Amino acid sequence: MSNTVIVGAQWGDEGKGKIVDYLTDQTEIVVRAQGGNNAGHTVISEGVTYILHLIPSGILWPSKTCVIGNGVVIDPVSLLEEIDTLAEQGITVEASRLLISNRAHLVLPSHRAIDALKEARRGDQKIGTTNRGIGPAYSDKIDRSGMRLHELFDENFSARLKENLEQCNLLLSEAGIENIDVEGSVTAYAKAAERLRPFVCDTIGFLHQALADNRSMLFEGAQGTYLDVDFGTYPYVTSSNTTSGGACTGSGVPPQRIDKVVGVIKAYTTRVGEGPFPTEDDGFGDVMHGMGREFGATTGRERRCGWLDLVLLRYATYVNGIDELAMTNLDGLDGLDEIPVCTHYELDGEKLDLPPASAADLERATPIYDTLPGWKSPIDEVRKLADLPEKARDYLAYVTKMTGVPITSVGVGPDRTQTLVD
Ligand code: GDP
Ligand code: IMO
Ligand code: MG
């Protein structure tokens, strides 16, 4: 298999974990290149649900190698919790199978505290972050004041962490917020450093050797295009480049070695957190939540729900260079008489086919819909694309026609077996 980048083409939670898991069979190395444990990727196999946050979903395949690249921000304590949870589920994560970049940045307890503090101060302008310290960790990286994984093993690491946490506690005290337990955190990070030591290496050397040996790679994107710090609904975004370019800068694999970009979309749209969402439909959301669907994998929050938005999808195909679409959750539309799909926006009397730069303008934009007929029958047991109801196939054909991009896989349920490709 070629080297493939998997990106979310909406606001995250498109089902990237499930698609990566499906494609891992045909690949050798699975790489995460951006984001942190704000991600929550669900894979369901043989009745067992696995939720991956920092570790690439490929870890569920014992013969595959996984890499956490330089562009990821890592909370070492929560990474070890994830490793332990996987062990309880029968998945052993050995250092021979998980390589962590020594250039990746650390998420510190101070980053988590500042994330919470800034959100509280934003009031009704809050972003609705996952509170994992992601924004402050990337801020320090760009500010050139962050700490990287290799520094965990420096003699003075504990002293530097202590100093960092004490400084943060001054800020927290001023704000009347509970202080960080400095001694407890320093001990936890020192312990984590010892456990993680065998995993941490120069992943760039490893990946380039793998390229030279023609070993195939899958890049598992986290978040989605509209959470990208450049292309998303700024400022209601995350703090990394979630689009396909992030796979290169976050791994050290150059662009000409990427063969294909697959954009993952839901058959509708969801968003967790604050920010504009033109096709949001609370009634549709209530139906989905009533069915027990669309609760966040990381925070458990209800996801906001709405219709497929081709304006966003069009722009996502541009900025990611999407070659193929993987559509998940088609079964989520099973019960509907009619399915609205947004083709354009209207804003101040103008018809737009690309999203405006300003979040405030996007908030004001009115979606213009086409309406497609529903198929009104369950499809979760269908195993071949040709066996989907005709109106479901029409829905897929319509999306392909409107985006100019083929849909090469369709999800009819969360299980590994519920991905249709032919
Ligand atoms: P990710 O962050 O992009 O990996 O996606 P999440 O795992 O956060 O959210 C996707 C949700 O949809 C999870 O609960 C998956 O189990 C579920 N899912 C994925 N594909 C399908 C599908 O085709 N049908 C149904 N019913 N659920 C799906
Ligand atoms: P996966 O990889 C959905 C959202 C948060 C918030 C915004 C900023 O599972 O698709 P952050 O904590 O990153 O500073 O929060 O981004 N967000 C996600 N939404 N899926 C994700 O990841 C997300 N990661 C962050 O809800 O709106
Ligand atoms: Mg998710």
Short mmCIF file of C-alpha atoms and ligand atoms in Angstrom, two decimals:
data_model
loop_
_atom_site.label_atom_id
_atom_site.label_comp_id
_atom_site.label_asym_id
_atom_site.label_seq_id
_atom_site.Cartn_x
_atom_site.Cartn_y
_atom_site.Cartn_z
CA MET A 1 0.00 0.00 0.00
CA SER A 2 1.07 3.56 -0.63
CA ASN A 3 1.73 6.21 2.04
CA THR A 4 -1.66 7.59 2.94
CA VAL A 5 -2.76 10.53 5.06
CA ILE A 6 -6.11 10.22 6.81
CA VAL A 7 -7.67 13.58 7.69
CA GLY A 8 -10.95 14.62 9.23
CA ALA A 9 -12.81 16.85 6.77
CA GLN A 10 -15.28 18.33 9.29
CA TRP A 11 -14.94 19.24 13.01
CA GLY A 12 -13.36 16.01 14.22
CA ASP A 13 -14.94 12.73 15.31
CA GLU A 14 -15.64 11.76 11.71
CA GLY A 15 -14.64 8.16 12.43
CA LYS A 16 -10.92 8.46 11.59
CA GLY A 17 -10.00 5.77 14.13
CA LYS A 18 -12.30 3.26 12.49
CA ILE A 19 -10.96 4.02 8.99
CA VAL A 20 -7.33 3.88 10.13
CA ASP A 21 -8.06 0.56 11.80
CA TYR A 22 -9.63 -0.72 8.61
CA LEU A 23 -6.66 0.36 6.46
CA THR A 24 -3.99 -0.80 8.92
CA ASP A 25 -4.37 -4.34 7.61
CA GLN A 26 -2.70 -3.17 4.38
CA THR A 27 0.02 -0.97 5.93
CA GLU A 28 3.08 -1.43 8.11
CA ILE A 29 3.51 1.75 10.13
CA VAL A 30 0.87 4.06 11.62
CA VAL A 31 1.93 7.60 12.54
CA ARG A 32 0.32 10.36 14.62
CA ALA A 33 1.79 13.74 13.68
CA GLN A 34 -0.21 16.43 15.52
CA GLY A 35 -2.61 17.10 18.36
CA GLY A 36 -2.47 15.41 21.73
CA ASN A 37 -4.80 13.57 24.04
CA ASN A 38 -7.58 15.96 23.06
CA ALA A 39 -8.24 13.30 20.39
CA GLY A 40 -10.50 10.33 21.05
CA HIS A 41 -10.52 7.68 18.31
CA THR A 42 -12.95 4.80 18.70
CA VAL A 43 -12.35 1.36 17.27
CA ILE A 44 -14.81 -1.45 17.92
CA SER A 45 -13.63 -4.95 17.23
CA GLU A 46 -15.29 -8.21 18.23
CA GLY A 47 -17.50 -6.41 20.69
CA VAL A 48 -14.63 -4.64 22.46
CA THR A 49 -14.47 -0.84 22.34
CA TYR A 50 -11.02 0.75 22.33
CA ILE A 51 -10.60 4.51 22.66
CA LEU A 52 -7.21 5.82 21.57
CA HIS A 53 -6.10 9.32 22.56
CA LEU A 54 -2.38 9.63 21.84
CA ILE A 55 -1.41 6.20 20.61
CA PRO A 56 -2.07 5.49 16.92
CA SER A 57 -4.98 3.12 16.35
CA GLY A 58 -2.59 0.74 14.58
CA ILE A 59 -1.47 -0.45 18.02
CA LEU A 60 -4.48 -2.81 18.03
CA TRP A 61 -2.72 -4.83 15.31
CA PRO A 62 0.12 -6.75 17.03
CA SER A 63 2.31 -6.91 13.92
CA LYS A 64 2.28 -3.16 13.20
CA THR A 65 4.65 -0.42 14.34
CA CYS A 66 3.30 2.90 15.61
CA VAL A 67 5.00 6.28 15.76
CA ILE A 68 4.12 9.41 17.73
CA GLY A 69 5.83 12.13 15.73
CA ASN A 70 7.52 15.41 16.60
CA GLY A 71 4.36 17.46 15.94
CA VAL A 72 2.37 15.82 18.75
CA VAL A 73 2.15 17.27 22.27
CA ILE A 74 2.42 14.59 24.93
CA ASP A 75 1.19 14.41 28.48
CA PRO A 76 3.45 11.59 29.70
CA VAL A 77 1.28 10.64 32.67
CA SER A 78 -1.87 10.30 30.61
CA LEU A 79 0.07 8.46 27.86
CA LEU A 80 1.04 5.86 30.46
CA GLU A 81 -2.56 5.63 31.64
CA GLU A 82 -3.53 4.91 28.05
CA ILE A 83 -0.85 2.23 27.79
CA ASP A 84 -2.14 0.67 31.04
CA THR A 85 -5.78 0.78 29.88
CA LEU A 86 -4.80 -0.99 26.67
CA ALA A 87 -2.90 -3.62 28.70
CA GLU A 88 -6.07 -4.26 30.73
CA GLN A 89 -7.83 -4.82 27.41
CA GLY A 90 -5.21 -7.35 26.34
CA ILE A 91 -3.15 -5.05 24.07
CA THR A 92 0.50 -4.96 25.08
CA VAL A 93 2.34 -1.82 24.05
CA GLU A 94 6.05 -2.67 23.87
CA ALA A 95 8.77 -0.12 23.08
CA SER A 96 9.62 -2.15 19.97
CA ARG A 97 6.18 -1.30 18.59
CA LEU A 98 5.65 2.29 19.76
CA LEU A 99 8.28 4.89 18.92
CA ILE A 100 7.89 8.35 20.41
CA SER A 101 9.72 11.35 18.98
CA ASN A 102 12.31 12.92 21.25
CA ARG A 103 11.36 16.24 19.57
CA ALA A 104 7.68 16.11 20.58
CA HIS A 105 6.67 18.71 23.15
CA LEU A 106 5.56 17.94 26.68
CA VAL A 107 2.19 18.87 28.11
CA LEU A 108 2.79 19.91 31.71
CA PRO A 109 0.33 20.20 34.61
CA SER A 110 0.71 23.99 34.26
CA HIS A 111 -0.60 23.76 30.68
CA ARG A 112 -3.72 22.00 31.87
CA ALA A 113 -4.26 24.54 34.65
CA ILE A 114 -3.79 27.48 32.25
CA ASP A 115 -6.16 25.88 29.72
CA ALA A 116 -8.86 25.79 32.41
CA LEU A 117 -8.05 29.28 33.67
CA LYS A 118 -8.18 30.85 30.18
CA GLU A 119 -11.44 29.12 29.38
CA ALA A 120 -12.98 30.41 32.62
CA ARG A 121 -11.78 33.95 31.79
CA ARG A 122 -13.24 33.78 28.27
CA GLY A 123 -16.72 33.48 29.78
CA ASP A 124 -19.33 33.24 27.04
CA GLN A 125 -16.53 33.57 24.45
CA LYS A 126 -15.08 30.26 25.63
CA ILE A 127 -13.79 27.79 23.02
CA GLY A 128 -15.05 24.70 24.84
CA THR A 129 -11.61 23.06 24.88
CA THR A 130 -11.05 19.51 26.06
CA ASN A 131 -9.10 20.95 29.02
CA ARG A 132 -6.09 18.78 28.22
CA GLY A 133 -3.62 21.70 28.12
CA ILE A 134 -3.21 21.47 24.35
CA GLY A 135 -3.41 25.19 23.50
CA PRO A 136 -0.96 26.31 26.21
CA ALA A 137 1.50 23.50 25.28
CA TYR A 138 1.52 24.57 21.61
CA SER A 139 1.72 28.24 22.68
CA ASP A 140 4.92 27.49 24.60
CA LYS A 141 6.27 25.57 21.62
CA ILE A 142 5.75 28.53 19.29
CA ASP A 143 6.99 30.92 21.96
CA ARG A 144 10.17 28.78 22.17
CA SER A 145 9.69 28.26 25.88
CA GLY A 146 8.34 24.70 25.80
CA MET A 147 10.02 21.50 26.93
CA ARG A 148 10.53 18.54 24.65
CA LEU A 149 10.53 14.82 25.35
CA HIS A 150 14.34 14.52 25.31
CA GLU A 151 14.46 17.00 28.19
CA LEU A 152 12.58 14.54 30.41
CA PHE A 153 15.89 12.70 30.75
CA ASP A 154 18.03 15.71 31.64
CA GLU A 155 19.40 15.77 35.16
CA ASN A 156 17.80 19.11 35.91
CA PHE A 157 14.34 18.20 34.53
CA SER A 158 12.67 17.86 37.94
CA ALA A 159 14.11 21.17 39.11
CA ARG A 160 12.88 22.93 35.95
CA LEU A 161 9.43 21.38 36.24
CA LYS A 162 9.24 22.42 39.90
CA GLU A 163 10.15 26.00 38.97
CA ASN A 164 7.58 26.00 36.14
CA LEU A 165 4.81 24.73 38.45
CA GLU A 166 5.67 27.16 41.24
CA GLN A 167 5.47 30.06 38.78
CA CYS A 168 2.12 28.77 37.57
CA ASN A 169 0.86 28.47 41.14
CA LEU A 170 1.51 32.19 41.65
CA LEU A 171 -0.86 32.91 38.77
CA LEU A 172 -3.41 30.44 40.06
CA SER A 173 -3.26 31.93 43.57
CA GLU A 174 -3.86 35.40 42.13
CA ALA A 175 -6.91 34.03 40.33
CA GLY A 176 -8.10 32.29 43.52
CA ILE A 177 -7.77 28.86 41.92
CA GLU A 178 -6.57 25.69 43.62
CA ASN A 179 -2.80 25.25 43.23
CA ILE A 180 -1.04 22.41 41.44
CA ASP A 181 0.44 19.77 43.75
CA VAL A 182 4.07 20.50 42.87
CA GLU A 183 5.76 17.61 44.70
CA GLY A 184 3.16 15.09 43.50
CA SER A 185 3.47 16.26 39.89
CA VAL A 186 7.28 16.26 39.91
CA THR A 187 7.29 12.70 41.27
CA ALA A 188 4.70 11.57 38.72
CA TYR A 189 6.69 13.07 35.81
CA ALA A 190 9.97 11.58 37.07
CA LYS A 191 8.33 8.14 37.29
CA ALA A 192 6.76 8.57 33.87
CA ALA A 193 10.15 9.55 32.43
CA GLU A 194 11.68 6.28 33.58
CA ARG A 195 8.84 4.20 32.12
CA LEU A 196 8.85 6.09 28.83
CA ARG A 197 12.63 6.13 28.36
CA PRO A 198 12.72 2.99 26.14
CA PHE A 199 10.03 4.39 23.83
CA VAL A 200 11.64 7.77 23.12
CA CYS A 201 13.95 8.01 20.11
CA ASP A 202 14.68 9.85 16.87
CA THR A 203 11.55 8.81 14.97
CA ILE A 204 12.69 10.80 11.92
CA GLY A 205 15.65 8.46 11.41
CA PHE A 206 13.32 5.49 11.80
CA LEU A 207 10.74 6.84 9.33
CA HIS A 208 13.35 7.65 6.71
CA GLN A 209 14.84 4.18 6.96
CA ALA A 210 11.30 2.84 6.54
CA LEU A 211 10.83 5.04 3.44
CA ALA A 212 14.11 3.75 2.03
CA ASP A 213 12.90 0.18 2.64
CA ASN A 214 9.56 0.99 0.93
CA ARG A 215 7.57 0.18 4.05
CA SER A 216 4.08 1.68 3.80
CA MET A 217 2.76 4.29 6.20
CA LEU A 218 -0.59 5.55 7.32
CA PHE A 219 -0.80 8.99 8.93
CA GLU A 220 -3.64 9.13 11.44
CA GLY A 221 -4.94 12.69 11.56
CA ALA A 222 -6.45 13.99 14.76
CA GLN A 223 -9.27 16.58 14.99
CA GLY A 224 -10.58 17.83 11.64
CA THR A 225 -10.16 20.50 8.97
CA TYR A 226 -12.42 23.07 10.72
CA LEU A 227 -10.41 22.73 13.93
CA ASP A 228 -7.18 23.54 12.03
CA VAL A 229 -5.48 26.63 13.47
CA ASP A 230 -5.13 28.13 9.94
CA PHE A 231 -8.12 26.83 7.99
CA GLY A 232 -10.67 26.22 10.74
CA THR A 233 -13.30 28.45 12.30
CA TYR A 234 -10.69 30.55 14.12
CA PRO A 235 -10.59 31.18 17.07
CA TYR A 236 -12.90 28.21 17.71
CA VAL A 237 -10.21 25.74 16.70
CA THR A 238 -7.49 23.61 18.21
CA SER A 239 -3.84 24.68 18.21
CA SER A 240 -2.29 22.47 15.53
CA ASN A 241 -2.45 21.95 11.77
CA THR A 242 -4.98 19.17 11.51
CA THR A 243 -4.96 19.26 7.68
CA SER A 244 -2.79 17.06 5.49
CA GLY A 245 0.29 19.33 5.61
CA GLY A 246 0.47 18.64 9.34
CA ALA A 247 1.31 15.01 8.56
CA CYS A 248 4.60 16.16 7.00
CA THR A 249 5.66 18.86 9.45
CA GLY A 250 4.66 16.66 12.37
CA SER A 251 6.59 13.59 11.25
CA GLY A 252 9.55 14.73 9.14
CA VAL A 253 8.24 12.78 6.14
CA PRO A 254 8.44 15.08 3.10
CA PRO A 255 5.40 15.91 0.92
CA GLN A 256 6.59 14.04 -2.19
CA ARG A 257 6.54 10.79 -0.20
CA ILE A 258 2.80 11.11 0.44
CA ASP A 259 0.85 9.19 -2.19
CA LYS A 260 -2.73 9.71 -1.17
CA VAL A 261 -4.98 11.77 1.08
CA VAL A 262 -8.22 10.28 2.35
CA GLY A 263 -10.78 12.66 3.86
CA VAL A 264 -13.09 11.15 6.44
CA ILE A 265 -16.59 12.60 6.73
CA LYS A 266 -19.76 11.67 8.51
CA ALA A 267 -22.85 11.42 6.30
CA TYR A 268 -24.00 14.44 8.33
CA THR A 269 -21.98 16.88 10.49
CA THR A 270 -21.14 17.05 14.18
CA ARG A 271 -19.20 19.43 16.33
CA VAL A 272 -18.19 19.34 19.99
CA GLY A 273 -17.26 22.62 21.65
CA GLU A 274 -18.24 26.18 20.79
CA GLY A 275 -18.17 28.08 17.50
CA PRO A 276 -20.24 28.60 14.35
CA PHE A 277 -22.00 25.63 12.76
CA PRO A 278 -24.27 26.77 9.91
CA THR A 279 -26.17 23.52 9.33
CA GLU A 280 -26.71 22.75 13.03
CA ASP A 281 -30.18 21.30 13.70
CA ASP A 282 -31.10 20.76 17.34
CA GLY A 283 -34.06 18.52 16.47
CA PHE A 284 -31.76 16.18 14.52
CA GLY A 285 -29.31 16.30 17.46
CA ASP A 286 -32.07 15.29 19.88
CA VAL A 287 -32.90 12.29 17.70
CA MET A 288 -29.24 11.23 17.56
CA HIS A 289 -28.72 11.65 21.31
CA GLY A 290 -31.98 9.79 21.97
CA MET A 291 -30.49 6.88 20.04
CA GLY A 292 -27.40 7.02 22.29
CA ARG A 293 -25.27 8.39 19.46
CA GLU A 294 -22.94 11.38 19.25
CA PHE A 295 -21.37 11.70 22.66
CA GLY A 296 -17.68 12.75 22.70
CA ALA A 297 -15.10 9.96 23.07
CA THR A 298 -12.75 12.12 25.18
CA THR A 299 -15.03 14.30 27.32
CA GLY A 300 -18.40 12.52 27.03
CA ARG A 301 -20.00 15.83 25.98
CA GLU A 302 -23.02 15.76 23.66
CA ARG A 303 -21.91 16.51 20.12
CA ARG A 304 -23.85 19.19 18.29
CA CYS A 305 -25.44 17.73 15.13
CA GLY A 306 -26.45 19.08 11.73
CA TRP A 307 -26.60 18.30 8.03
CA LEU A 308 -23.85 17.58 5.56
CA ASP A 309 -22.26 20.87 4.50
CA LEU A 310 -20.80 20.85 0.99
CA VAL A 311 -19.40 24.37 1.35
CA LEU A 312 -17.14 23.11 4.10
CA LEU A 313 -16.43 19.88 2.27
CA ARG A 314 -15.45 21.70 -0.95
CA TYR A 315 -12.92 23.85 0.92
CA ALA A 316 -11.65 20.79 2.82
CA THR A 317 -10.93 19.01 -0.47
CA TYR A 318 -8.90 22.07 -1.55
CA VAL A 319 -6.76 22.56 1.53
CA ASN A 320 -6.08 18.88 2.15
CA GLY A 321 -5.84 17.73 -1.47
CA ILE A 322 -8.36 14.99 -0.79
CA ASP A 323 -8.14 12.13 -3.31
CA GLU A 324 -10.83 9.94 -1.81
CA LEU A 325 -13.60 10.28 0.74
CA ALA A 326 -14.46 7.74 3.42
CA MET A 327 -18.02 8.36 4.54
CA THR A 328 -18.99 7.01 7.97
CA ASN A 329 -22.29 6.85 9.84
CA LEU A 330 -24.48 6.60 6.75
CA ASP A 331 -26.73 4.47 8.99
CA GLY A 332 -27.35 7.60 11.10
CA LEU A 333 -29.68 8.84 8.33
CA ASP A 334 -31.69 5.58 8.11
CA GLY A 335 -34.96 6.82 9.59
CA LEU A 336 -35.32 10.11 7.71
CA ASP A 337 -37.97 10.93 5.10
CA GLU A 338 -35.84 13.67 3.61
CA ILE A 339 -32.19 14.61 3.98
CA PRO A 340 -31.14 18.27 3.66
CA VAL A 341 -27.65 18.90 2.26
CA CYS A 342 -26.16 22.40 2.26
CA THR A 343 -24.75 23.40 -1.13
CA HIS A 344 -24.06 27.13 -0.62
CA TYR A 345 -24.39 29.90 1.94
CA GLU A 346 -26.10 33.21 1.58
CA LEU A 347 -24.42 36.13 3.31
CA ASP A 348 -25.44 39.79 2.90
CA GLY A 349 -27.25 38.99 -0.34
CA GLU A 350 -24.28 37.10 -1.83
CA LYS A 351 -24.15 33.40 -2.64
CA LEU A 352 -20.97 31.81 -1.27
CA ASP A 353 -19.49 28.47 -2.29
CA LEU A 354 -16.52 28.71 0.10
CA PRO A 355 -16.61 29.52 3.84
CA PRO A 356 -15.86 33.12 4.88
CA ALA A 357 -12.71 33.74 6.95
CA SER A 358 -14.52 35.34 9.85
CA ALA A 359 -16.25 33.16 12.43
CA ALA A 360 -18.76 35.97 12.98
CA ASP A 361 -19.62 35.96 9.25
CA LEU A 362 -19.94 32.18 9.24
CA GLU A 363 -22.29 32.48 12.22
CA ARG A 364 -24.47 34.86 10.16
CA ALA A 365 -24.36 32.79 6.95
CA THR A 366 -27.63 31.13 5.95
CA PRO A 367 -27.29 27.67 4.47
CA ILE A 368 -28.98 26.96 1.13
CA TYR A 369 -30.17 23.37 0.98
CA ASP A 370 -30.89 20.69 -1.57
CA THR A 371 -33.22 18.02 -0.23
CA LEU A 372 -32.65 14.37 -1.02
CA PRO A 373 -35.12 11.56 -0.36
CA GLY A 374 -34.38 9.21 2.56
CA TRP A 375 -34.23 5.39 2.20
CA LYS A 376 -36.10 4.71 5.44
CA SER A 377 -34.71 1.27 6.12
CA PRO A 378 -31.91 -0.06 8.33
CA ILE A 379 -28.59 -0.57 6.52
CA ASP A 380 -26.40 -1.77 9.40
CA GLU A 381 -26.40 -5.34 8.12
CA VAL A 382 -25.55 -4.47 4.54
CA ARG A 383 -22.05 -5.68 3.60
CA LYS A 384 -21.75 -4.65 -0.05
CA LEU A 385 -22.14 -1.18 -1.56
CA ALA A 386 -24.33 -2.63 -4.30
CA ASP A 387 -26.74 -3.95 -1.65
CA LEU A 388 -27.43 -0.51 -0.17
CA PRO A 389 -30.94 0.81 -0.88
CA GLU A 390 -31.07 2.74 -4.13
CA LYS A 391 -31.74 6.06 -2.41
CA ALA A 392 -28.68 5.56 -0.18
CA ARG A 393 -26.57 4.94 -3.28
CA ASP A 394 -28.10 8.08 -4.80
CA TYR A 395 -27.01 10.03 -1.72
CA LEU A 396 -23.42 8.83 -2.20
CA ALA A 397 -23.51 9.60 -5.94
CA TYR A 398 -24.81 13.10 -5.19
CA VAL A 399 -21.95 13.85 -2.77
CA THR A 400 -19.41 12.56 -5.29
CA LYS A 401 -20.95 14.68 -8.05
CA MET A 402 -20.97 17.81 -5.90
CA THR A 403 -17.39 17.42 -4.62
CA GLY A 404 -15.75 15.74 -7.61
CA VAL A 405 -14.17 13.24 -5.22
CA PRO A 406 -14.97 9.51 -5.17
CA ILE A 407 -16.32 7.89 -2.01
CA THR A 408 -14.25 4.74 -1.58
CA SER A 409 -15.64 3.45 1.71
CA VAL A 410 -18.94 3.73 3.50
CA GLY A 411 -19.65 3.06 7.18
CA VAL A 412 -22.93 1.44 8.16
CA GLY A 413 -22.07 0.83 11.82
CA PRO A 414 -19.22 1.27 14.31
CA ASP A 415 -17.76 -2.23 14.09
CA ARG A 416 -14.64 -3.17 12.13
CA THR A 417 -16.84 -5.30 9.88
CA GLN A 418 -19.25 -2.46 9.05
CA THR A 419 -17.07 -0.66 6.48
CA LEU A 420 -18.17 -1.24 2.90
CA VAL A 421 -15.62 -0.87 0.11
CA ASP A 422 -17.07 -2.82 -2.78
P1 GDP B 1 -12.58 9.96 15.37
O1 GDP B 1 -12.18 10.89 16.45
O2 GDP B 1 -12.62 10.61 14.03
O3 GDP B 1 -11.78 8.69 15.35
O4 GDP B 1 -14.09 9.55 15.68
P2 GDP B 1 -14.73 9.17 17.13
O5 GDP B 1 -14.33 7.80 17.47
O6 GDP B 1 -14.48 10.23 18.11
O7 GDP B 1 -16.28 9.29 16.77
C1 GDP B 1 -16.84 8.54 15.78
C2 GDP B 1 -18.02 7.79 16.41
O8 GDP B 1 -18.78 7.19 15.38
C3 GDP B 1 -17.57 6.64 17.31
O9 GDP B 1 -18.51 6.46 18.31
C4 GDP B 1 -17.54 5.45 16.35
O10 GDP B 1 -17.71 4.21 17.01
C5 GDP B 1 -18.76 5.78 15.53
N1 GDP B 1 -18.75 5.28 14.15
C6 GDP B 1 -17.75 5.32 13.23
N2 GDP B 1 -18.21 4.90 12.03
C7 GDP B 1 -19.52 4.59 12.21
C8 GDP B 1 -20.56 4.16 11.32
O11 GDP B 1 -20.36 3.99 10.12
N3 GDP B 1 -21.79 3.98 11.88
C9 GDP B 1 -22.04 4.17 13.22
N4 GDP B 1 -23.26 3.94 13.68
N5 GDP B 1 -21.10 4.60 14.06
C10 GDP B 1 -19.86 4.82 13.55
P1 IMO B 2 -10.65 13.76 17.32
O1 IMO B 2 -9.22 13.43 16.92
C1 IMO B 2 -13.66 16.80 18.12
C2 IMO B 2 -12.26 20.56 19.89
C3 IMO B 2 -12.69 20.90 21.29
C4 IMO B 2 -12.77 22.40 21.17
C5 IMO B 2 -11.59 22.73 20.28
C6 IMO B 2 -10.32 23.15 21.02
O2 IMO B 2 -11.24 12.79 18.25
O3 IMO B 2 -11.48 14.04 16.12
P2 IMO B 2 -8.53 21.78 22.44
O4 IMO B 2 -8.69 20.95 23.67
O5 IMO B 2 -7.96 21.03 21.28
O6 IMO B 2 -7.82 23.07 22.67
O7 IMO B 2 -10.04 22.20 22.04
O8 IMO B 2 -11.32 21.55 19.54
N1 IMO B 2 -11.59 19.24 19.73
C7 IMO B 2 -12.15 18.18 19.15
N2 IMO B 2 -13.41 17.99 18.69
N3 IMO B 2 -12.74 15.82 17.99
C8 IMO B 2 -11.46 16.00 18.42
O9 IMO B 2 -10.49 15.10 18.19
C9 IMO B 2 -11.14 17.21 19.08
N4 IMO B 2 -10.01 17.70 19.63
C10 IMO B 2 -10.30 18.95 20.01
O10 IMO B 2 -13.95 20.33 21.60
O11 IMO B 2 -13.93 22.78 20.48
MG MG B 3 -12.92 11.61 18.25
#
